[in-house]
Amino acid sequence: MKKKIGFAAALVLVGLAILSTRFYEVDLPVWHFLGGGKGPDPATLHLRGEFVESNLGTAGDPPGSLTVRMIAQQYDFVPQCVVVPAGVPVRFRITSADAVHLLSFLGTNNGLKVLPGVVTEATFTFAKPGEFKIPCHEFCGPGHYAMRGQLDVVAQSQFSPLSPGERRTCEP
Ligand code: CUA
């Protein structure tokens, strides 16, 4: 009898785990695809809206603040490398062009789940300059293990102010 109760409890736990995973992997994206969200359409990211290529990278908007816009896709990041100053809050706005990806900034505890049709937003302050790899930590297909971007955190003195409309990446 005890064994049976243990087995049932294990089943419930497994069921809960599947349900909670399913919510993020299946239900949430489906809900957004069906129009439940106002997020960007993964199929037209590069054609219109906030995530067109010319709008990606680090921007000084609204004035006096910093926003980094990125796309995660199988199996890279656009832009591949972003640059931000140390010691100031940086707002990240990231979406996926396809699968679910999980960005983790190595050397920090910051991780971001990115889904198609949804804009994931988070604000981080990176204390010290450094180069951080951004590996994908969510299995997203055969190229998953090679999927990585880069975040360059530079001293504030090395980060010249962004002019309106300017978008900056690691490339000069
Ligand atoms: Cu993207 Cu794994």
Short mmCIF file of N, CA and C and ligand atoms in Angstrom, two decimals:
data_model
loop_
_atom_site.label_atom_id
_atom_site.label_comp_id
_atom_site.label_asym_id
_atom_site.label_seq_id
_atom_site.Cartn_x
_atom_site.Cartn_y
_atom_site.Cartn_z
N MET A 1 0.84 -1.21 0.00
CA MET A 1 0.00 0.00 0.00
C MET A 1 0.87 1.25 0.00
N LYS A 2 1.89 1.25 0.86
CA LYS A 2 2.79 2.40 0.93
C LYS A 2 3.44 2.66 -0.42
N LYS A 3 3.82 1.54 -1.05
CA LYS A 3 4.48 1.64 -2.34
C LYS A 3 3.57 2.33 -3.36
N LYS A 4 2.30 1.93 -3.30
CA LYS A 4 1.33 2.48 -4.25
C LYS A 4 1.20 3.99 -4.08
N ILE A 5 1.17 4.41 -2.81
CA ILE A 5 1.03 5.85 -2.56
C ILE A 5 2.25 6.60 -3.10
N GLY A 6 3.41 6.00 -2.88
CA GLY A 6 4.65 6.61 -3.38
C GLY A 6 4.61 6.72 -4.89
N PHE A 7 4.12 5.67 -5.52
CA PHE A 7 4.05 5.65 -6.99
C PHE A 7 3.11 6.74 -7.49
N ALA A 8 1.97 6.84 -6.81
CA ALA A 8 0.99 7.86 -7.20
C ALA A 8 1.57 9.26 -7.02
N ALA A 9 2.27 9.44 -5.93
CA ALA A 9 2.88 10.76 -5.68
C ALA A 9 3.90 11.08 -6.77
N ALA A 10 4.67 10.08 -7.17
CA ALA A 10 5.66 10.29 -8.22
C ALA A 10 4.96 10.68 -9.52
N LEU A 11 3.87 9.99 -9.81
CA LEU A 11 3.11 10.30 -11.03
C LEU A 11 2.62 11.74 -11.02
N VAL A 12 2.11 12.16 -9.86
CA VAL A 12 1.60 13.52 -9.75
C VAL A 12 2.74 14.52 -9.99
N LEU A 13 3.90 14.23 -9.41
CA LEU A 13 5.05 15.13 -9.58
C LEU A 13 5.46 15.22 -11.04
N VAL A 14 5.53 14.05 -11.69
CA VAL A 14 5.91 14.04 -13.11
C VAL A 14 4.88 14.82 -13.92
N GLY A 15 3.60 14.60 -13.60
CA GLY A 15 2.53 15.30 -14.30
C GLY A 15 2.66 16.80 -14.14
N LEU A 16 2.94 17.23 -12.92
CA LEU A 16 3.10 18.66 -12.67
C LEU A 16 4.26 19.23 -13.45
N ALA A 17 5.36 18.46 -13.48
CA ALA A 17 6.55 18.92 -14.20
C ALA A 17 6.24 19.08 -15.68
N ILE A 18 5.51 18.08 -16.23
CA ILE A 18 5.16 18.16 -17.65
C ILE A 18 4.24 19.36 -17.90
N LEU A 19 3.26 19.54 -17.02
CA LEU A 19 2.33 20.66 -17.20
C LEU A 19 3.05 22.00 -17.16
N SER A 20 3.97 22.17 -16.21
CA SER A 20 4.62 23.46 -16.08
C SER A 20 5.54 23.71 -17.26
N THR A 21 6.20 22.65 -17.76
CA THR A 21 7.04 22.81 -18.93
C THR A 21 6.17 23.13 -20.14
N ARG A 22 5.08 22.36 -20.23
CA ARG A 22 4.19 22.51 -21.38
C ARG A 22 3.68 23.94 -21.50
N PHE A 23 3.43 24.57 -20.36
CA PHE A 23 2.90 25.93 -20.41
C PHE A 23 3.82 26.85 -21.20
N TYR A 24 5.11 26.77 -20.90
CA TYR A 24 6.05 27.67 -21.56
C TYR A 24 6.40 27.21 -22.97
N GLU A 25 6.48 25.89 -23.16
CA GLU A 25 6.96 25.36 -24.43
C GLU A 25 5.85 25.32 -25.48
N VAL A 26 4.63 25.12 -25.03
CA VAL A 26 3.54 24.88 -25.97
C VAL A 26 2.41 25.91 -25.81
N ASP A 27 1.80 25.94 -24.64
CA ASP A 27 0.59 26.73 -24.48
C ASP A 27 0.82 28.23 -24.70
N LEU A 28 1.88 28.74 -24.07
CA LEU A 28 2.12 30.17 -24.18
C LEU A 28 2.39 30.59 -25.62
N PRO A 29 3.32 29.90 -26.32
CA PRO A 29 3.53 30.27 -27.74
C PRO A 29 2.27 30.12 -28.57
N VAL A 30 1.51 29.04 -28.35
CA VAL A 30 0.29 28.83 -29.13
C VAL A 30 -0.70 29.96 -28.87
N TRP A 31 -0.84 30.30 -27.60
CA TRP A 31 -1.74 31.38 -27.23
C TRP A 31 -1.35 32.68 -27.91
N HIS A 32 -0.04 32.93 -27.95
CA HIS A 32 0.41 34.17 -28.59
C HIS A 32 0.22 34.11 -30.11
N PHE A 33 0.46 32.91 -30.68
CA PHE A 33 0.26 32.78 -32.12
C PHE A 33 -1.19 33.02 -32.49
N LEU A 34 -2.10 32.64 -31.60
CA LEU A 34 -3.52 32.78 -31.88
C LEU A 34 -4.00 34.21 -31.65
N GLY A 35 -3.10 35.08 -31.30
CA GLY A 35 -3.47 36.47 -31.18
C GLY A 35 -3.75 36.90 -29.75
N GLY A 36 -3.42 36.03 -28.80
CA GLY A 36 -3.64 36.38 -27.41
C GLY A 36 -2.67 37.44 -26.93
N GLY A 37 -1.58 37.59 -27.62
CA GLY A 37 -0.61 38.59 -27.23
C GLY A 37 -0.45 39.62 -28.32
N LYS A 38 0.21 40.70 -27.99
CA LYS A 38 0.43 41.73 -29.00
C LYS A 38 1.87 41.69 -29.48
N GLY A 39 2.51 40.56 -29.30
CA GLY A 39 3.93 40.43 -29.62
C GLY A 39 4.18 40.44 -31.11
N PRO A 40 5.46 40.53 -31.47
CA PRO A 40 5.82 40.56 -32.89
C PRO A 40 5.60 39.21 -33.55
N ASP A 41 5.23 39.23 -34.81
CA ASP A 41 5.04 38.01 -35.58
C ASP A 41 6.41 37.46 -35.98
N PRO A 42 6.75 36.24 -35.54
CA PRO A 42 8.09 35.70 -35.84
C PRO A 42 8.38 35.64 -37.33
N ALA A 43 7.34 35.49 -38.14
CA ALA A 43 7.55 35.32 -39.57
C ALA A 43 7.95 36.63 -40.25
N THR A 44 7.62 37.77 -39.64
CA THR A 44 7.88 39.05 -40.31
C THR A 44 8.79 39.97 -39.49
N LEU A 45 9.54 39.35 -38.56
CA LEU A 45 10.41 40.15 -37.69
C LEU A 45 11.32 41.08 -38.46
N HIS A 46 11.91 40.54 -39.55
CA HIS A 46 12.92 41.29 -40.29
C HIS A 46 12.29 42.28 -41.26
N LEU A 47 10.98 42.22 -41.42
CA LEU A 47 10.33 43.08 -42.42
C LEU A 47 9.76 44.36 -41.82
N ARG A 48 9.19 44.25 -40.61
CA ARG A 48 8.58 45.44 -40.04
C ARG A 48 8.56 45.35 -38.52
N GLY A 49 8.40 46.52 -37.94
CA GLY A 49 8.25 46.58 -36.49
C GLY A 49 9.57 46.81 -35.78
N GLU A 50 9.49 46.59 -34.50
CA GLU A 50 10.61 46.91 -33.60
C GLU A 50 11.87 46.12 -33.91
N PHE A 51 11.74 44.92 -34.47
CA PHE A 51 12.90 44.04 -34.58
C PHE A 51 13.46 43.94 -36.00
N VAL A 52 13.22 44.97 -36.81
CA VAL A 52 13.90 45.00 -38.11
C VAL A 52 15.39 45.17 -37.83
N GLU A 53 16.22 44.66 -38.74
CA GLU A 53 17.66 44.58 -38.47
C GLU A 53 18.26 45.94 -38.13
N SER A 54 17.79 47.00 -38.80
CA SER A 54 18.37 48.33 -38.58
C SER A 54 18.07 48.86 -37.19
N ASN A 55 17.14 48.22 -36.47
CA ASN A 55 16.78 48.69 -35.14
C ASN A 55 17.40 47.84 -34.03
N LEU A 56 18.19 46.83 -34.42
CA LEU A 56 18.76 45.93 -33.42
C LEU A 56 20.07 46.48 -32.88
N GLY A 57 20.43 46.02 -31.69
CA GLY A 57 21.65 46.52 -31.05
C GLY A 57 21.30 47.43 -29.90
N THR A 58 22.27 48.21 -29.46
CA THR A 58 22.08 49.09 -28.30
C THR A 58 21.61 50.46 -28.76
N ALA A 59 20.52 50.92 -28.15
CA ALA A 59 19.94 52.20 -28.52
C ALA A 59 19.79 53.07 -27.28
N GLY A 60 19.89 54.39 -27.48
CA GLY A 60 19.71 55.31 -26.36
C GLY A 60 18.29 55.79 -26.28
N ASP A 61 17.36 54.85 -26.14
CA ASP A 61 15.98 55.31 -26.05
C ASP A 61 15.25 54.64 -24.91
N PRO A 62 14.33 55.34 -24.20
CA PRO A 62 14.16 56.79 -24.34
C PRO A 62 15.43 57.51 -23.91
N PRO A 63 15.58 58.81 -24.30
CA PRO A 63 16.82 59.53 -24.02
C PRO A 63 17.25 59.37 -22.56
N GLY A 64 18.52 59.12 -22.37
CA GLY A 64 19.04 58.97 -21.02
C GLY A 64 19.01 57.53 -20.51
N SER A 65 18.41 56.63 -21.29
CA SER A 65 18.42 55.22 -20.89
C SER A 65 18.95 54.38 -22.05
N LEU A 66 19.18 53.11 -21.76
CA LEU A 66 19.74 52.22 -22.78
C LEU A 66 18.84 51.02 -22.99
N THR A 67 18.62 50.69 -24.26
CA THR A 67 17.83 49.51 -24.59
C THR A 67 18.59 48.68 -25.60
N VAL A 68 18.72 47.38 -25.32
CA VAL A 68 19.33 46.45 -26.27
C VAL A 68 18.22 45.60 -26.88
N ARG A 69 18.16 45.61 -28.21
CA ARG A 69 17.19 44.75 -28.89
C ARG A 69 17.92 43.65 -29.64
N MET A 70 17.45 42.42 -29.46
CA MET A 70 18.09 41.27 -30.08
C MET A 70 17.04 40.28 -30.56
N ILE A 71 17.45 39.49 -31.55
CA ILE A 71 16.63 38.34 -31.96
C ILE A 71 17.45 37.08 -31.68
N ALA A 72 16.82 36.10 -31.06
CA ALA A 72 17.42 34.77 -30.93
C ALA A 72 16.76 33.89 -31.97
N GLN A 73 17.57 33.13 -32.69
CA GLN A 73 17.02 32.25 -33.73
C GLN A 73 17.92 31.05 -33.87
N GLN A 74 17.39 29.99 -34.47
CA GLN A 74 18.19 28.79 -34.71
C GLN A 74 19.27 29.14 -35.73
N TYR A 75 20.58 29.19 -35.46
CA TYR A 75 21.17 28.96 -34.16
C TYR A 75 22.16 30.05 -33.84
N ASP A 76 21.65 31.27 -33.86
CA ASP A 76 22.54 32.37 -33.49
C ASP A 76 21.72 33.53 -32.93
N PHE A 77 22.41 34.60 -32.65
CA PHE A 77 21.77 35.80 -32.15
C PHE A 77 22.02 36.93 -33.14
N VAL A 78 21.05 37.81 -33.29
CA VAL A 78 21.21 38.99 -34.13
C VAL A 78 20.96 40.21 -33.26
N PRO A 79 21.94 41.09 -33.06
CA PRO A 79 23.32 40.92 -33.54
C PRO A 79 24.03 39.84 -32.72
N GLN A 80 25.11 39.36 -33.30
CA GLN A 80 25.85 38.28 -32.64
C GLN A 80 26.51 38.79 -31.37
N CYS A 81 26.88 40.05 -31.35
CA CYS A 81 27.57 40.62 -30.19
C CYS A 81 27.01 42.01 -29.90
N VAL A 82 26.66 42.24 -28.64
CA VAL A 82 26.17 43.56 -28.25
C VAL A 82 27.10 44.17 -27.22
N VAL A 83 27.13 45.50 -27.19
CA VAL A 83 28.04 46.21 -26.29
C VAL A 83 27.23 47.17 -25.42
N VAL A 84 27.54 47.15 -24.12
CA VAL A 84 26.86 48.04 -23.17
C VAL A 84 27.88 48.56 -22.17
N PRO A 85 27.59 49.70 -21.54
CA PRO A 85 28.50 50.20 -20.51
C PRO A 85 28.26 49.52 -19.17
N ALA A 86 29.30 49.47 -18.35
CA ALA A 86 29.18 48.90 -17.01
C ALA A 86 28.50 49.90 -16.08
N GLY A 87 27.83 49.36 -15.07
CA GLY A 87 27.35 50.20 -13.97
C GLY A 87 26.09 50.99 -14.22
N VAL A 88 25.46 50.80 -15.37
CA VAL A 88 24.19 51.50 -15.60
C VAL A 88 23.13 50.47 -16.00
N PRO A 89 21.87 50.73 -15.66
CA PRO A 89 20.82 49.78 -16.02
C PRO A 89 20.64 49.70 -17.53
N VAL A 90 20.56 48.48 -18.03
CA VAL A 90 20.35 48.26 -19.46
C VAL A 90 19.10 47.42 -19.63
N ARG A 91 18.18 47.95 -20.43
CA ARG A 91 16.93 47.22 -20.68
C ARG A 91 17.13 46.32 -21.90
N PHE A 92 16.84 45.05 -21.75
CA PHE A 92 16.92 44.12 -22.87
C PHE A 92 15.52 43.83 -23.37
N ARG A 93 15.37 43.88 -24.69
CA ARG A 93 14.11 43.45 -25.33
C ARG A 93 14.49 42.43 -26.39
N ILE A 94 14.07 41.19 -26.17
CA ILE A 94 14.52 40.10 -27.03
C ILE A 94 13.32 39.27 -27.44
N THR A 95 13.33 38.83 -28.68
CA THR A 95 12.28 37.92 -29.13
C THR A 95 12.93 36.80 -29.93
N SER A 96 12.15 35.77 -30.21
CA SER A 96 12.67 34.63 -30.95
C SER A 96 12.02 34.59 -32.32
N ALA A 97 12.81 34.16 -33.31
CA ALA A 97 12.27 34.02 -34.66
C ALA A 97 11.71 32.62 -34.88
N ASP A 98 11.93 31.72 -33.92
CA ASP A 98 11.48 30.35 -34.14
C ASP A 98 11.17 29.60 -32.84
N ALA A 99 12.16 28.95 -32.28
CA ALA A 99 11.93 28.07 -31.13
C ALA A 99 12.07 28.84 -29.81
N VAL A 100 11.97 28.11 -28.72
CA VAL A 100 12.22 28.68 -27.40
C VAL A 100 13.71 28.61 -27.13
N HIS A 101 14.29 29.74 -26.76
CA HIS A 101 15.72 29.78 -26.42
C HIS A 101 15.86 30.33 -24.99
N LEU A 102 16.94 29.98 -24.37
CA LEU A 102 17.21 30.49 -23.02
C LEU A 102 18.62 31.08 -23.01
N LEU A 103 18.67 32.40 -22.89
CA LEU A 103 19.97 33.07 -22.89
C LEU A 103 20.50 33.11 -21.47
N SER A 104 21.76 32.79 -21.33
CA SER A 104 22.35 32.96 -20.01
C SER A 104 23.64 33.74 -20.17
N PHE A 105 23.75 34.77 -19.35
CA PHE A 105 24.94 35.60 -19.40
C PHE A 105 25.95 34.99 -18.44
N LEU A 106 26.99 34.36 -18.98
CA LEU A 106 27.98 33.69 -18.15
C LEU A 106 28.66 34.69 -17.25
N GLY A 107 28.96 34.24 -16.06
CA GLY A 107 29.61 35.14 -15.12
C GLY A 107 28.60 35.97 -14.37
N THR A 108 27.35 35.85 -14.75
CA THR A 108 26.30 36.52 -14.01
C THR A 108 25.21 35.48 -13.75
N ASN A 109 24.24 35.83 -12.95
CA ASN A 109 23.14 34.89 -12.68
C ASN A 109 21.94 35.22 -13.54
N ASN A 110 22.15 36.01 -14.56
CA ASN A 110 21.02 36.48 -15.34
C ASN A 110 20.69 35.53 -16.49
N GLY A 111 19.49 35.02 -16.53
CA GLY A 111 19.04 34.19 -17.63
C GLY A 111 17.73 34.71 -18.16
N LEU A 112 17.52 34.58 -19.44
CA LEU A 112 16.30 35.08 -20.06
C LEU A 112 15.70 34.04 -20.98
N LYS A 113 14.44 33.72 -20.77
CA LYS A 113 13.75 32.81 -21.67
C LYS A 113 13.14 33.63 -22.81
N VAL A 114 13.36 33.17 -24.03
CA VAL A 114 12.91 33.92 -25.19
C VAL A 114 11.98 33.04 -26.02
N LEU A 115 10.81 33.56 -26.32
CA LEU A 115 9.80 32.78 -27.05
C LEU A 115 9.38 33.51 -28.32
N PRO A 116 8.97 32.74 -29.34
CA PRO A 116 8.46 33.38 -30.54
C PRO A 116 7.13 34.07 -30.26
N GLY A 117 6.95 35.24 -30.82
CA GLY A 117 5.69 35.96 -30.65
C GLY A 117 5.59 36.74 -29.36
N VAL A 118 6.66 36.73 -28.58
CA VAL A 118 6.66 37.40 -27.29
C VAL A 118 7.93 38.23 -27.19
N VAL A 119 7.83 39.41 -26.58
CA VAL A 119 9.04 40.17 -26.29
C VAL A 119 9.38 39.94 -24.82
N THR A 120 10.56 39.38 -24.59
CA THR A 120 11.03 39.21 -23.23
C THR A 120 11.78 40.47 -22.84
N GLU A 121 11.37 41.07 -21.73
CA GLU A 121 12.03 42.30 -21.32
C GLU A 121 12.59 42.15 -19.92
N ALA A 122 13.81 42.62 -19.74
CA ALA A 122 14.44 42.58 -18.42
C ALA A 122 15.48 43.67 -18.36
N THR A 123 15.72 44.17 -17.18
CA THR A 123 16.74 45.21 -17.02
C THR A 123 17.85 44.68 -16.12
N PHE A 124 19.07 44.76 -16.63
CA PHE A 124 20.23 44.29 -15.89
C PHE A 124 21.24 45.42 -15.75
N THR A 125 21.97 45.39 -14.66
CA THR A 125 23.12 46.28 -14.52
C THR A 125 24.35 45.40 -14.36
N PHE A 126 25.31 45.56 -15.25
CA PHE A 126 26.52 44.75 -15.20
C PHE A 126 27.59 45.54 -14.46
N ALA A 127 28.05 44.99 -13.36
CA ALA A 127 28.91 45.75 -12.46
C ALA A 127 30.27 46.06 -13.08
N LYS A 128 30.86 45.08 -13.74
CA LYS A 128 32.24 45.26 -14.20
C LYS A 128 32.38 45.02 -15.69
N PRO A 129 33.35 45.70 -16.31
CA PRO A 129 33.62 45.42 -17.72
C PRO A 129 34.06 43.97 -17.91
N GLY A 130 33.80 43.44 -19.07
CA GLY A 130 34.21 42.07 -19.36
C GLY A 130 33.49 41.58 -20.60
N GLU A 131 33.95 40.44 -21.10
CA GLU A 131 33.29 39.83 -22.25
C GLU A 131 32.55 38.59 -21.77
N PHE A 132 31.26 38.60 -21.97
CA PHE A 132 30.45 37.48 -21.51
C PHE A 132 29.90 36.73 -22.71
N LYS A 133 30.10 35.42 -22.69
CA LYS A 133 29.45 34.59 -23.71
C LYS A 133 27.98 34.46 -23.34
N ILE A 134 27.14 34.40 -24.35
CA ILE A 134 25.72 34.18 -24.12
C ILE A 134 25.33 32.85 -24.76
N PRO A 135 25.55 31.75 -24.07
CA PRO A 135 25.14 30.47 -24.66
C PRO A 135 23.64 30.26 -24.50
N CYS A 136 23.08 29.50 -25.42
CA CYS A 136 21.66 29.13 -25.30
C CYS A 136 21.58 27.91 -24.39
N HIS A 137 20.71 27.98 -23.40
CA HIS A 137 20.60 26.89 -22.43
C HIS A 137 19.27 26.15 -22.51
N GLU A 138 18.61 26.28 -23.65
CA GLU A 138 17.36 25.54 -23.84
C GLU A 138 17.53 24.76 -25.13
N PHE A 139 17.32 23.45 -25.09
CA PHE A 139 17.53 22.68 -26.31
C PHE A 139 16.57 23.18 -27.39
N CYS A 140 17.13 23.64 -28.51
CA CYS A 140 16.30 24.27 -29.53
C CYS A 140 16.50 23.64 -30.90
N GLY A 141 17.20 22.50 -30.95
CA GLY A 141 17.40 21.84 -32.22
C GLY A 141 18.83 21.36 -32.35
N PRO A 142 19.16 20.76 -33.50
CA PRO A 142 20.48 20.14 -33.67
C PRO A 142 21.64 21.12 -33.53
N GLY A 143 21.42 22.39 -33.79
CA GLY A 143 22.52 23.35 -33.69
C GLY A 143 22.63 24.02 -32.33
N HIS A 144 21.82 23.54 -31.39
CA HIS A 144 21.72 24.20 -30.08
C HIS A 144 23.07 24.41 -29.39
N TYR A 145 23.92 23.35 -29.44
CA TYR A 145 25.15 23.42 -28.64
C TYR A 145 26.14 24.44 -29.18
N ALA A 146 25.94 24.90 -30.41
CA ALA A 146 26.85 25.89 -30.99
C ALA A 146 26.24 27.29 -30.94
N MET A 147 25.04 27.40 -30.34
CA MET A 147 24.35 28.69 -30.36
C MET A 147 24.85 29.57 -29.24
N ARG A 148 25.59 30.59 -29.59
CA ARG A 148 26.05 31.52 -28.57
C ARG A 148 26.28 32.91 -29.13
N GLY A 149 25.95 33.88 -28.33
CA GLY A 149 26.22 35.26 -28.67
C GLY A 149 27.24 35.81 -27.71
N GLN A 150 27.44 37.10 -27.78
CA GLN A 150 28.42 37.72 -26.88
C GLN A 150 27.94 39.07 -26.39
N LEU A 151 28.25 39.33 -25.13
CA LEU A 151 27.94 40.62 -24.53
C LEU A 151 29.25 41.25 -24.08
N ASP A 152 29.59 42.39 -24.64
CA ASP A 152 30.79 43.12 -24.20
C ASP A 152 30.37 44.24 -23.26
N VAL A 153 30.83 44.17 -22.05
CA VAL A 153 30.58 45.24 -21.09
C VAL A 153 31.85 46.08 -21.01
N VAL A 154 31.72 47.36 -21.34
CA VAL A 154 32.89 48.24 -21.36
C VAL A 154 32.74 49.31 -20.29
N ALA A 155 33.86 49.91 -19.92
CA ALA A 155 33.82 50.99 -18.93
C ALA A 155 32.98 52.14 -19.49
N GLN A 156 32.31 52.84 -18.60
CA GLN A 156 31.44 53.94 -19.04
C GLN A 156 32.21 54.96 -19.88
N SER A 157 33.49 55.18 -19.52
CA SER A 157 34.29 56.18 -20.24
C SER A 157 34.55 55.75 -21.68
N GLN A 158 34.43 54.43 -21.94
CA GLN A 158 34.68 53.94 -23.30
C GLN A 158 33.41 53.80 -24.12
N PHE A 159 32.31 54.19 -23.52
CA PHE A 159 31.04 54.07 -24.23
C PHE A 159 30.54 55.46 -24.57
N SER A 160 30.79 55.89 -25.80
CA SER A 160 30.39 57.25 -26.18
C SER A 160 28.87 57.32 -26.27
N PRO A 161 28.32 58.49 -25.93
CA PRO A 161 26.85 58.61 -25.93
C PRO A 161 26.26 58.27 -27.30
N LEU A 162 25.11 57.66 -27.28
CA LEU A 162 24.42 57.30 -28.52
C LEU A 162 23.60 58.48 -28.99
N SER A 163 23.72 58.78 -30.27
CA SER A 163 22.87 59.84 -30.81
C SER A 163 21.50 59.24 -31.11
N PRO A 164 20.48 60.11 -31.21
CA PRO A 164 19.13 59.60 -31.48
C PRO A 164 19.13 58.80 -32.79
N GLY A 165 18.53 57.64 -32.78
CA GLY A 165 18.47 56.83 -33.99
C GLY A 165 19.67 55.93 -34.18
N GLU A 166 20.74 56.17 -33.41
CA GLU A 166 21.93 55.33 -33.56
C GLU A 166 21.71 53.97 -32.89
N ARG A 167 22.22 52.92 -33.55
CA ARG A 167 22.17 51.57 -32.98
C ARG A 167 23.58 51.02 -32.97
N ARG A 168 24.02 50.52 -31.82
CA ARG A 168 25.42 50.10 -31.71
C ARG A 168 25.55 48.60 -31.46
N THR A 169 26.50 47.98 -32.13
CA THR A 169 26.88 46.60 -31.84
C THR A 169 28.38 46.59 -31.61
N CYS A 170 28.97 45.39 -31.42
CA CYS A 170 30.41 45.33 -31.12
C CYS A 170 31.25 45.81 -32.30
N GLU A 171 30.75 45.61 -33.51
CA GLU A 171 31.52 46.05 -34.67
C GLU A 171 31.57 47.58 -34.69
N PRO A 172 32.76 48.14 -34.95
CA PRO A 172 32.89 49.60 -34.93
C PRO A 172 32.12 50.24 -36.10
CU1 CUA B 1 18.75 28.20 -28.85
CU2 CUA B 1 19.36 26.23 -27.73
#
